[in-house]
PDB file of C-alpha atoms in Angstrom:
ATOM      1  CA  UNK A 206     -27.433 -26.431   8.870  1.00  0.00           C
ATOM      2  CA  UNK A 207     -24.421 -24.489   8.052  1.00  0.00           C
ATOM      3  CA  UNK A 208     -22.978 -24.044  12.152  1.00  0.00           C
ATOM      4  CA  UNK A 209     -19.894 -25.034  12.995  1.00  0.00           C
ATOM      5  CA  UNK A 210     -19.077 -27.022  16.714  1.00  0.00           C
ATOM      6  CA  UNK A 211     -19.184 -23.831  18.651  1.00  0.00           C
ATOM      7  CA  UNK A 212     -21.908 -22.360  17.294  1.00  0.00           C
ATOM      8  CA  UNK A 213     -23.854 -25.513  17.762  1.00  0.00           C
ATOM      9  CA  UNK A 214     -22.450 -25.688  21.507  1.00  0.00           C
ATOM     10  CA  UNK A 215     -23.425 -21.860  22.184  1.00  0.00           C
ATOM     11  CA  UNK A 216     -27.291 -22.525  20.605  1.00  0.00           C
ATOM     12  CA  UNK A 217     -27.565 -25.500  22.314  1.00  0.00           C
ATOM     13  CA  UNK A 218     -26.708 -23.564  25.649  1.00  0.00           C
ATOM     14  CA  UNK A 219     -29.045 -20.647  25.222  1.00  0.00           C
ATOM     15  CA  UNK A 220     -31.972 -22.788  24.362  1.00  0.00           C
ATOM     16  CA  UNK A 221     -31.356 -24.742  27.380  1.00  0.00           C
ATOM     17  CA  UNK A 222     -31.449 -21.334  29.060  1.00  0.00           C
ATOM     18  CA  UNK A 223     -34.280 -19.952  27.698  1.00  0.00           C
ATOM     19  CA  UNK A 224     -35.828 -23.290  28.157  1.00  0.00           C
ATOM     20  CA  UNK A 225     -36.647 -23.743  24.455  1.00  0.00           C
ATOM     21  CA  UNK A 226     -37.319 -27.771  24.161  1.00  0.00           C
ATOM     22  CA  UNK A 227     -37.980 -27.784  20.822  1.00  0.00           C
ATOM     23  CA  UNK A 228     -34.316 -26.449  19.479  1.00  0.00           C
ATOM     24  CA  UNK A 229     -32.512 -28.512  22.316  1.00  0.00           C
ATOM     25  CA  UNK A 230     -33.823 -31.498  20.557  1.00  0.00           C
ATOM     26  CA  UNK A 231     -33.064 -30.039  17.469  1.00  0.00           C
ATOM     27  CA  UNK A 232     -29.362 -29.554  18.198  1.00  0.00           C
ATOM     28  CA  UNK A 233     -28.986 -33.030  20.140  1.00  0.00           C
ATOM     29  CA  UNK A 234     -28.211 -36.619  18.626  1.00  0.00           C
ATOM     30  CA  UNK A 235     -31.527 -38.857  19.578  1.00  0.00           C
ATOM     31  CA  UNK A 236     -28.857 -41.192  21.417  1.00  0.00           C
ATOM     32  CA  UNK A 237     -27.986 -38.152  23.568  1.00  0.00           C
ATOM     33  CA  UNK A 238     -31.421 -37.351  24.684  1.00  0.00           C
ATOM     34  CA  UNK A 239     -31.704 -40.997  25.317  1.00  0.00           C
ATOM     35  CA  UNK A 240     -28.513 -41.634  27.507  1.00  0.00           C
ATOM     36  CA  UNK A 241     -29.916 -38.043  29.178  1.00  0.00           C
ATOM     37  CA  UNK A 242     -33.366 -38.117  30.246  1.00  0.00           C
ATOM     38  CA  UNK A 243     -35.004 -37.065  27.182  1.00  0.00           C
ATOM     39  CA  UNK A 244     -34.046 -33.175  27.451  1.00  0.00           C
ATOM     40  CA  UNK A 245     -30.074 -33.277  27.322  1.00  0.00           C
ATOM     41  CA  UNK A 246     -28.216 -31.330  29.821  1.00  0.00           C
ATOM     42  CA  UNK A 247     -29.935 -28.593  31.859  1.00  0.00           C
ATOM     43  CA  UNK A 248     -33.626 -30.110  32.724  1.00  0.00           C
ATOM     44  CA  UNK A 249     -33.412 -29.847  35.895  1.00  0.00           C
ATOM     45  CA  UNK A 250     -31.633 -25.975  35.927  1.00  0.00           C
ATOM     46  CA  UNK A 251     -33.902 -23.310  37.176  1.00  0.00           C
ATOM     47  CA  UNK A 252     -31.096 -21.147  35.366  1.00  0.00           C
ATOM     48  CA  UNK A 253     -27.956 -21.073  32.977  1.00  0.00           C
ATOM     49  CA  UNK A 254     -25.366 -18.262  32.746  1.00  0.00           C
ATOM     50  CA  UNK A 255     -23.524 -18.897  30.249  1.00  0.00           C
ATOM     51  CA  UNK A 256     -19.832 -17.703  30.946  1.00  0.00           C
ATOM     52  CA  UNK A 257     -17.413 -18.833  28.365  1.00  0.00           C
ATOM     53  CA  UNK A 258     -17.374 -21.053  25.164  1.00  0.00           C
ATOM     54  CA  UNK A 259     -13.790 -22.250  24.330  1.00  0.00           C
ATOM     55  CA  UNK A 260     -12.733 -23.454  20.833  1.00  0.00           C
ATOM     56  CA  UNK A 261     -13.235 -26.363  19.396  1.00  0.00           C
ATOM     57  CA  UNK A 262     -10.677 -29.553  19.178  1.00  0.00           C
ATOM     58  CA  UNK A 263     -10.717 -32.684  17.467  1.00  0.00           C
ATOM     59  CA  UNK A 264     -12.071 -35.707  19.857  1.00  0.00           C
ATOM     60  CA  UNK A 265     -13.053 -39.061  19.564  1.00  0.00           C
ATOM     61  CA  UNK A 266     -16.286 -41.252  20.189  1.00  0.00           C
ATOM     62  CA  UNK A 267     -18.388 -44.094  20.107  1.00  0.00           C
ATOM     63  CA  UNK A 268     -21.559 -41.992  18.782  1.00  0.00           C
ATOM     64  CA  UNK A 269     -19.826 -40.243  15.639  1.00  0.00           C
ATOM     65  CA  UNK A 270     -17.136 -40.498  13.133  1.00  0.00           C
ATOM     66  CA  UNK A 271     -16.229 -36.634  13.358  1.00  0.00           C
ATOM     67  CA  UNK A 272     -15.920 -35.265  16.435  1.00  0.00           C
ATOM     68  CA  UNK A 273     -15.258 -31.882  17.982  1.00  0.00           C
ATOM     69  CA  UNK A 274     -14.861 -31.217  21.961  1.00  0.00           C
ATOM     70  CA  UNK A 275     -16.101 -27.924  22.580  1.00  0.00           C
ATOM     71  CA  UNK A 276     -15.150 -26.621  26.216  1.00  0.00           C
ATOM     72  CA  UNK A 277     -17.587 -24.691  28.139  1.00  0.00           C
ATOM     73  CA  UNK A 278     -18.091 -22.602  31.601  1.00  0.00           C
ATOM     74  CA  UNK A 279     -21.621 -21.512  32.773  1.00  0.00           C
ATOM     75  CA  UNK A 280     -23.232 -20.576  36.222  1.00  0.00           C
ATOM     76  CA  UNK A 281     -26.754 -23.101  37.263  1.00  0.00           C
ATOM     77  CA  UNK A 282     -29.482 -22.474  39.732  1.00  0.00           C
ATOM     78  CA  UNK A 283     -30.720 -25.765  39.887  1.00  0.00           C
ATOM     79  CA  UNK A 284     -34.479 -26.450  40.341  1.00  0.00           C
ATOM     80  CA  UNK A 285     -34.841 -27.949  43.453  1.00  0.00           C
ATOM     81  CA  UNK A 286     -32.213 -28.753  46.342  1.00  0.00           C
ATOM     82  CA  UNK A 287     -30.713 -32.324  45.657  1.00  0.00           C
ATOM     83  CA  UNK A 288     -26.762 -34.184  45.047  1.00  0.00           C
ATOM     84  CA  UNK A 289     -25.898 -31.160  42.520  1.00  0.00           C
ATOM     85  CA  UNK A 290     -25.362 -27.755  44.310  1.00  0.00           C
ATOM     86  CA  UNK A 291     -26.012 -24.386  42.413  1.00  0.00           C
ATOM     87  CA  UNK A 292     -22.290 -22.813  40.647  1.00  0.00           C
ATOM     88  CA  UNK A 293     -20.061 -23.413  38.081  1.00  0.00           C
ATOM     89  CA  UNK A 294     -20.182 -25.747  35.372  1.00  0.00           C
ATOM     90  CA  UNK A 295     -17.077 -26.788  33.560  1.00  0.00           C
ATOM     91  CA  UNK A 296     -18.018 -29.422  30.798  1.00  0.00           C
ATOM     92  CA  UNK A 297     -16.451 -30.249  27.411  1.00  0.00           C
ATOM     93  CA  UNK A 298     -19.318 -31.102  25.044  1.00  0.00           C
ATOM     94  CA  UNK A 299     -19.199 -33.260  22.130  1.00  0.00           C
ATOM     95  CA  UNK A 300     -20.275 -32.141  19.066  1.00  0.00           C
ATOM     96  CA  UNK A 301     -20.157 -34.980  16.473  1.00  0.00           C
ATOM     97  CA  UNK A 302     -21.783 -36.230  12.819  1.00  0.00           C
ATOM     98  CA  UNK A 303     -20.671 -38.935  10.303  1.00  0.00           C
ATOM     99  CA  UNK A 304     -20.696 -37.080   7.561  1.00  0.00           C
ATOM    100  CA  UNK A 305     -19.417 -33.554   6.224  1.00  0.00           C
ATOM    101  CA  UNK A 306     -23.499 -33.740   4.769  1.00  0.00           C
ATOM    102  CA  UNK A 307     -24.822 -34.429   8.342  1.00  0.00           C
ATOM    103  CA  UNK A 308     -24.811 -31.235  10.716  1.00  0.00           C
ATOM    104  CA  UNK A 309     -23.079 -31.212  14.313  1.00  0.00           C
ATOM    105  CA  UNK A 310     -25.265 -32.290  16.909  1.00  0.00           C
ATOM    106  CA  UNK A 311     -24.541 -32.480  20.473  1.00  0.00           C
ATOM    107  CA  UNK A 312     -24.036 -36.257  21.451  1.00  0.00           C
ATOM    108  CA  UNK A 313     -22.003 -36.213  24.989  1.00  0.00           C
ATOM    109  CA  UNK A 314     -20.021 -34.076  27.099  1.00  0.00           C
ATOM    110  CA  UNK A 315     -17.984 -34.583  30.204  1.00  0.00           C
ATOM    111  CA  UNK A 316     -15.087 -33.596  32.636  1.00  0.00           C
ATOM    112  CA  UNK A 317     -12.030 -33.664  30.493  1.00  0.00           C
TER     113      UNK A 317
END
């Protein structure tokens, strides 16, 4: 209840790398998991490495009225052969709520 955007970001990260569904819905806004098939980022990565989480900046979006960008690096295996190749990630996720009562939640990320 108490973590900030980058601790939120890192958490969300290792559960997808450890696989653990139940705390990457936990972290992640319900319209997130929507616009994402159901499981966020990373449902389709064999494996996650993470590398590097940056600091976090003030953002904009549709989905919250507070609004952090959090930038990230991480290696993937993906699960099976297909338009995304195993590597590097480089994503800025958004960490959002709408109210300093509400605690951040992943709701997007992105290139940039």
């Amino acid at each position: 209840m108490d973590a900030g955007p980058k601790q939120v970001v890192v958490a969300y990260l290792n559960a997808v790398a450890a696989r653990d569904h139940d705390t990457v819905h936990a972290l992640a806004a319900p319209s997130f998991l929507a616009r994402h098939g159901g499981d966020g980022i990373g449902c389709s990565y064999r494996r996650l490495d993470l590398a590097w989480v940056g600091e976090p900046r003030a953002d904009s979006s549709p989905y919250a009225r507070q609004v952090f960008s959090v930038p990230t690096r991480y290696r993937v295996e993906m699960e099976e052969a297909g338009p995304e190749s195993d590597g590097e990630r480089r994503y800025d996720v958004l960490v959002g709520r709408n109210a300093p009562s509400e605690r951040w939640r992943i709701i997007d990320y992105g290139n940039g």
